Coordinates of C-alpha atoms in Angstrom, one line a residue:
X14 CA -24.0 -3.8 4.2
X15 CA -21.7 -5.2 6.7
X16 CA -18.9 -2.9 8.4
X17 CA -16.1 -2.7 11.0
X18 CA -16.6 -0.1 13.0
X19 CA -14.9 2.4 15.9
X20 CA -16.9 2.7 18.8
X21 CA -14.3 4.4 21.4
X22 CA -10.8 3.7 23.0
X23 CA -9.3 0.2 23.8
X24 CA -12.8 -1.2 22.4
X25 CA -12.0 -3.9 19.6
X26 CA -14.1 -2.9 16.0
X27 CA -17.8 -4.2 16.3
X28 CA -18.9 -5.3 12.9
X29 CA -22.4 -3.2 12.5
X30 CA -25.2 -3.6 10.2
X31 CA -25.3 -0.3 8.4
X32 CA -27.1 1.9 5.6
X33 CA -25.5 1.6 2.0
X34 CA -23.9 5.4 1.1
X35 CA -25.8 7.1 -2.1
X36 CA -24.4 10.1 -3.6
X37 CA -25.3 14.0 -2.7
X38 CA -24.2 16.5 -4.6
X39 CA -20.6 17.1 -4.8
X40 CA -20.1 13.3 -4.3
X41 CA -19.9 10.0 -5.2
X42 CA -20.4 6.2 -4.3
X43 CA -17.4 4.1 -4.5
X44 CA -17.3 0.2 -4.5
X45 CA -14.4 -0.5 -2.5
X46 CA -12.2 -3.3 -4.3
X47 CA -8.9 -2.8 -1.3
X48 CA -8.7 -1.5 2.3
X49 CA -5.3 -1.1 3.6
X50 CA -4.9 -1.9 7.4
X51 CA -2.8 0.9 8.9
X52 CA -0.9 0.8 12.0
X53 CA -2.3 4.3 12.9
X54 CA -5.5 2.1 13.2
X55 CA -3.8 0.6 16.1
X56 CA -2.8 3.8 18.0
X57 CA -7.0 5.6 17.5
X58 CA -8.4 2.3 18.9
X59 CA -5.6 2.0 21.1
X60 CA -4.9 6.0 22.6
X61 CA -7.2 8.0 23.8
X62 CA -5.3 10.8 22.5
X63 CA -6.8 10.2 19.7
X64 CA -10.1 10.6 20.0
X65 CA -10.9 13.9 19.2
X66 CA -10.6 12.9 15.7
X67 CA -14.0 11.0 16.0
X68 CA -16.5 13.5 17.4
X69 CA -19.1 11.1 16.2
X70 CA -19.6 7.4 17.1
X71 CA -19.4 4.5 15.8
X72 CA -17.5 5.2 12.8
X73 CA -16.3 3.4 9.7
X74 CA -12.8 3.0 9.9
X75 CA -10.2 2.6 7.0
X76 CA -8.5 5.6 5.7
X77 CA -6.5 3.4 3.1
X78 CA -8.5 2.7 -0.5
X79 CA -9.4 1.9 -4.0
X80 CA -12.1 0.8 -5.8
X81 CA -15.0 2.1 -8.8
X82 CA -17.2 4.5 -8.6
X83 CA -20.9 2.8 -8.7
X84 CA -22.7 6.0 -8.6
X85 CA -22.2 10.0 -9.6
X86 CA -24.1 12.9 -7.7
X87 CA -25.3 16.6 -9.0
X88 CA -22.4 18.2 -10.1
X89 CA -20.3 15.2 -10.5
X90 CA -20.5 15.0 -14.2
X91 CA -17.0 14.7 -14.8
X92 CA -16.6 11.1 -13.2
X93 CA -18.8 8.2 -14.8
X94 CA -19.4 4.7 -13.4
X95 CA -16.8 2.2 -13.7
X96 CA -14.1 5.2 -13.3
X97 CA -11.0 2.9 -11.3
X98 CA -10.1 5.6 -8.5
X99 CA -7.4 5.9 -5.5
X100 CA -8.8 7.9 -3.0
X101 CA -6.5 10.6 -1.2
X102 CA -8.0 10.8 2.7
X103 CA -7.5 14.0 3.7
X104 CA -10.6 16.3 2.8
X105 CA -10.0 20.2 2.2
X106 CA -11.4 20.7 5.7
X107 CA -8.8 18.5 7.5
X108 CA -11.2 15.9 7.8
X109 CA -10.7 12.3 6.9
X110 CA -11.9 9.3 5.2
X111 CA -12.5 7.0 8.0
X112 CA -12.4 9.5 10.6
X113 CA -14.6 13.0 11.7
X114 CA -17.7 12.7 9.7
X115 CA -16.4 10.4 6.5
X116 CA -16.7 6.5 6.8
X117 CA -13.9 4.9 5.3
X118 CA -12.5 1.5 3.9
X119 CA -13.7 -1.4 5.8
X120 CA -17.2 -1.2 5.0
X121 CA -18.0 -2.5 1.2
X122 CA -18.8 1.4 0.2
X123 CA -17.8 4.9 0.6
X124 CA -18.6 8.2 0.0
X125 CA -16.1 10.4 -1.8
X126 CA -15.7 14.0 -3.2
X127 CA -13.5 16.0 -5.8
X128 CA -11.0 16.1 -2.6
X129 CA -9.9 12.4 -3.0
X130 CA -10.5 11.1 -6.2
X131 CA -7.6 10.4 -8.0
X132 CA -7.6 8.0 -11.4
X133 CA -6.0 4.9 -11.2
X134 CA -4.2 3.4 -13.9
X135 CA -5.6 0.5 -15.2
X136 CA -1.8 -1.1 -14.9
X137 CA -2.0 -0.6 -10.8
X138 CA -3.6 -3.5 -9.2
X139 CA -6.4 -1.9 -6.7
X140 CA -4.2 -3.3 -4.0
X141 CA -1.5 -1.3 -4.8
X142 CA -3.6 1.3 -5.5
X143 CA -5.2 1.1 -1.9
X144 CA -1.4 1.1 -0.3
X145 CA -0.4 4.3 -1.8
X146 CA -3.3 6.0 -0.2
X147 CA -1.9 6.0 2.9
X148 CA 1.2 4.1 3.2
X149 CA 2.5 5.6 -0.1
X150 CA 1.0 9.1 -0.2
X151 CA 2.3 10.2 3.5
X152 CA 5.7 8.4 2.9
X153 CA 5.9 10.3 -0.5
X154 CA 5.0 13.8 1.0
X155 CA 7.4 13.1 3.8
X156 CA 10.5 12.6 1.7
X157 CA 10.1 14.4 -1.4
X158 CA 7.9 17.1 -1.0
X159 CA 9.2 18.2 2.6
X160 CA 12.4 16.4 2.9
X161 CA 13.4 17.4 -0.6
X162 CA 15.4 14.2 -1.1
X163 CA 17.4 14.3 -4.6
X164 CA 20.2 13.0 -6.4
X165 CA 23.4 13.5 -4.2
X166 CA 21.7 13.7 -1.0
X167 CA 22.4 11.4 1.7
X168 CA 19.3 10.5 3.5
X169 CA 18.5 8.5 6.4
X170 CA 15.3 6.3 6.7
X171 CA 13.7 5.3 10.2
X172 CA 11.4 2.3 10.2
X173 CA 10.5 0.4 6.5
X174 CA 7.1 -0.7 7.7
X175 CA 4.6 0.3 5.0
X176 CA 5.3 3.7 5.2
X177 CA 9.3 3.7 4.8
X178 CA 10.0 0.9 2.2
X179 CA 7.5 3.2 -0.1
X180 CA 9.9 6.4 1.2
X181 CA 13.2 4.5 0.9
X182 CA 12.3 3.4 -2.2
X183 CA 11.0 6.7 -3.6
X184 CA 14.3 7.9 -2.6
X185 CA 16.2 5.8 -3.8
X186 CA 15.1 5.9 -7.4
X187 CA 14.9 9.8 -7.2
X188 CA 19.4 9.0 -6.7
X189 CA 19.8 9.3 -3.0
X190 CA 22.2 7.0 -1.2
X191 CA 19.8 6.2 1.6
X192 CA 20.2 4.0 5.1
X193 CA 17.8 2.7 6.8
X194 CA 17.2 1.7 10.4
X195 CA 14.7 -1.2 11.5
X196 CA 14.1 -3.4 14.3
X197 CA 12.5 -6.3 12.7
X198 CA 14.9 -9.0 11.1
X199 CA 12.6 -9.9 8.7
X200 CA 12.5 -6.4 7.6
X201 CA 16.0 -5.5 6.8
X202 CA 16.5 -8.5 4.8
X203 CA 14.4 -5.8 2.7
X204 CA 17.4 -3.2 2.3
X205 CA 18.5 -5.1 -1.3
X206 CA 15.3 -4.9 -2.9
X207 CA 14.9 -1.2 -2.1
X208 CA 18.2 -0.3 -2.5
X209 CA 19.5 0.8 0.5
X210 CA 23.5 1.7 1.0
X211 CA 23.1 0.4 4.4
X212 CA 20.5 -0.7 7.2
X213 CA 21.1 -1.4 10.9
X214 CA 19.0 -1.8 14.4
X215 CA 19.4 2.2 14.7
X216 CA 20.1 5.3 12.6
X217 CA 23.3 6.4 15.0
X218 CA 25.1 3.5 13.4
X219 CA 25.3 5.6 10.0
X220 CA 26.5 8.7 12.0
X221 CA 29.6 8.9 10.5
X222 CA 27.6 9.2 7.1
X223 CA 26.9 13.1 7.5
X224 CA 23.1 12.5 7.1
X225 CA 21.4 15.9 5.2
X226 CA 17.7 14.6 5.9
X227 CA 16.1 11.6 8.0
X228 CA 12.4 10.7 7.8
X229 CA 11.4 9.1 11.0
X230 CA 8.6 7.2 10.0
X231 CA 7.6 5.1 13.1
X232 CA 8.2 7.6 15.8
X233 CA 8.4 5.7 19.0
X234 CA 10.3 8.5 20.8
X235 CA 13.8 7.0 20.7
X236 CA 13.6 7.4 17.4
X237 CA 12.9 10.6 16.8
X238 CA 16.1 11.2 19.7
X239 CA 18.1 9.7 17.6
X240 CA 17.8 11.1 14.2
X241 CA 18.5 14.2 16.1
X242 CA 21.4 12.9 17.2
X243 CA 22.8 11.8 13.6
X244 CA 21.6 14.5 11.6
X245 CA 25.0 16.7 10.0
X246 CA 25.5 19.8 10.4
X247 CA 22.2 22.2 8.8
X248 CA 20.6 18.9 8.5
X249 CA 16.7 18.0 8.8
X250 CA 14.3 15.7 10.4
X251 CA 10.9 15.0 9.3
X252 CA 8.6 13.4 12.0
X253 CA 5.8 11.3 10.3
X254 CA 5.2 8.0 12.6
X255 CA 3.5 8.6 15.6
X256 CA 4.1 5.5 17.7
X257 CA 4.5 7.7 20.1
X258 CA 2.9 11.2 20.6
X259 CA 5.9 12.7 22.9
X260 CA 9.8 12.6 22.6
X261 CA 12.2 13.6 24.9
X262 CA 15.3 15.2 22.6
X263 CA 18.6 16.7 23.6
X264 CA 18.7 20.0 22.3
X265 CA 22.5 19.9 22.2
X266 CA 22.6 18.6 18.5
X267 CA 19.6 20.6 17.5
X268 CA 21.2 23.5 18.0
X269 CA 25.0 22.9 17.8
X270 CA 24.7 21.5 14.4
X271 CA 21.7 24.0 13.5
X272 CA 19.0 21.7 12.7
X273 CA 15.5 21.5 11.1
X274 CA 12.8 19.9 12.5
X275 CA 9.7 19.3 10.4
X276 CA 6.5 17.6 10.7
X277 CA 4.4 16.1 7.7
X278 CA 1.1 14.7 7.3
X279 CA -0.7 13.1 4.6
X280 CA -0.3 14.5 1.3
X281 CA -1.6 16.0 -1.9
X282 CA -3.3 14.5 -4.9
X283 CA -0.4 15.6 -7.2
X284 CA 1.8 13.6 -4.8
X285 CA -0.9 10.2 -5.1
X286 CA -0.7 11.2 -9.0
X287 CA 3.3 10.9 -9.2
X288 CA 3.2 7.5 -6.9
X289 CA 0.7 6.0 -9.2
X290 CA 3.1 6.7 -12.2
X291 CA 6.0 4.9 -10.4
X292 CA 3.7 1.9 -9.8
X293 CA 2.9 1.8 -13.3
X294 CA 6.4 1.8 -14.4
X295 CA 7.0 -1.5 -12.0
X296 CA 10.0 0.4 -10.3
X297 CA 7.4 0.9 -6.9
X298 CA 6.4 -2.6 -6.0
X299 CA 5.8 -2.9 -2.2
X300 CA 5.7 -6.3 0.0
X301 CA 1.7 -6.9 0.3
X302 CA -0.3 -9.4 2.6
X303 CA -3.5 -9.9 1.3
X304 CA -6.7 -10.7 3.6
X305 CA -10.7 -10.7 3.2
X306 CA -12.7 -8.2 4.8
X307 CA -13.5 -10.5 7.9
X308 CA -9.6 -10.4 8.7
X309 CA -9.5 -7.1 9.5
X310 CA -9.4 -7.3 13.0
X311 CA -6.7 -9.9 13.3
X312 CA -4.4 -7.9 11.1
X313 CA -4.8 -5.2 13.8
X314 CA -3.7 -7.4 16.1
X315 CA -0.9 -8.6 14.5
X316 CA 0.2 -5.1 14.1
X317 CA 0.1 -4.0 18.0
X318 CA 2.0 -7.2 18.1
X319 CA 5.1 -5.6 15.6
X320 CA 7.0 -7.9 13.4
X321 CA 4.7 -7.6 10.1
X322 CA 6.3 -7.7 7.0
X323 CA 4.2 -5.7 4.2
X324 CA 1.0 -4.3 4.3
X325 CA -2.1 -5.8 5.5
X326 CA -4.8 -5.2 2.6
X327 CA -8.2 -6.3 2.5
X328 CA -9.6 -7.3 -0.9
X329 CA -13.7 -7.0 -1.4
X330 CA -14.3 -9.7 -3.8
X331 CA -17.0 -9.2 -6.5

């Protein structure tokens, strides 16, 4: 089979002839149906700070999926063929589909474990499916599970790329009165379908909102700066985007107004679990741009470019 791979920093993905995955104990084969096309994709191929997440070469790339399991390993019993799965990326080990030692997504097949699989509903599309992987599970974590957004809380939203329309949104049902900030035109013409009380170039334009939490969810720097900046008193910030791997932050704010600052990561299972049952209900419906499997690189492109709206998803037709 036919996949794009990683072969080291600033090289564009070489599409390699490689070995079809079979299932060791422990594990089993999934048909990928969707890829999402993340824009942390961007920043490995793009920073070398990045790199010691692939201490082997080439690599599979494409942390972002959903598909059927084709085939079940020793121990696997418990799964069948033909299960529909979302797979969670993050292994117990801290590795990562599509990274370390795991291919991932934009080959046709992958190998998963008991860390990832997570049923899909059969009334989630695998694209949506693929989305909430990634794009949906981190932006999930961010705001509920380490945020703690709720009904009554006022929470600010940075960047409603893939990641932050699935957080806004989330939000927004749970009974927040959320603002967003975003860059892209195209984007904020978003804030009614999500909900939003209010969206503007910059968070510091809802200062005089007494913000209890922002997620900064494309961390270019500036951004993180000014959450800190808008935050109310006792207030938190949750850094997720990494756009940028530094900041440079005036600690005046931080600790005048007594602030939290948190990171987040990925998520759990239970957290991919609760997305999938929004989805179902049709209240979590995200913008989508759907491409084949020979797009892939493009949609990178595009995305070091900026001004995407939705998420790039490539579909493996049957």
């Amino acid at each position: 089979m036919k996949a794009w791979q990683f072969t080291g920093t600033n090289n564009p993905l070489t599409l390699n002839e490689v070995a079809e995955p079979t299932a060791g104990p422990g594990q089993v084969v999934v048909s990928v149906k969707a890829a999402g096309v993340c824009h942390s994709d961007v920043t490995a191929i793009d920073d070398a700070g990045w790199m010691p997440l692939f201490p082997e070469l080439p690599r599979t790339m494409g942390h972002e999926n959903a598909g059927i399991i084709t085939e079940v390993g020793e121990g696997m019993g418990h799964w069948k063929v033909g299960d529909r799965v979302g797979l969670s990326p993050v292994m117990s080990d801290g590795d990562a589909i599509g990274y370390g030692k795991w291919d991932g997504g934009f080959g046709p097949k992958l190998v998963a474990t008991d860390d990832n699989l997570v049923k899909l509903p059969g009334e989630v599309s695998f694209e949506l499916g693929a989305m909430a992987t990634d794009a949906g599970l981190t932006a999930y974590h961010a705001i509920m599970a380490v945020g703690g957004a709720k009904a009554g809380m006022k929470v600010g939203v940075i960047g409603l790329g893939g990641l932050g329309y699935i957080g806004a949104r989330v939000a927004v049902l749970a009974g927040a009165e959320v603002y967003g900030a975003e860059v892209n035109p195209e984007t904020q013409k978003l804030a009614d379908e999500i909900g939003l009380a209010g969206v503007a170039d910059s968070i510091t334009v809802f200062k005089d909102k007494k913000l209890d939490l922002i997620v900064d969810y494309a961390g270019f720097g500036t951004t993180t700066s000014a959450a800190l900046e808008t935050l109310a008193e006792f207030g938190t910030l949750v850094q997720v985007g990494m756009g940028r791997l530094e900041a440079t932050i005036n600690t005046y704010p931080l600790i005048i107004n007594q602030l939290s600052i948190k990171g987040s990561k990925s998520g759990t299972k239970e957290d991919l679990e609760n997305l999938y049952a929004l989805m179902k209900s049709g209240e979590l419906n995200p913008p989508m741009n759907l491409i084949k499997q020979a797009d892939i690189p493009g949609a990178i492109d595009k995305l070091r470019k900026g001004g995407v709206v939705g998420r790039f998803i490539a579909v493996y037709e049957d």
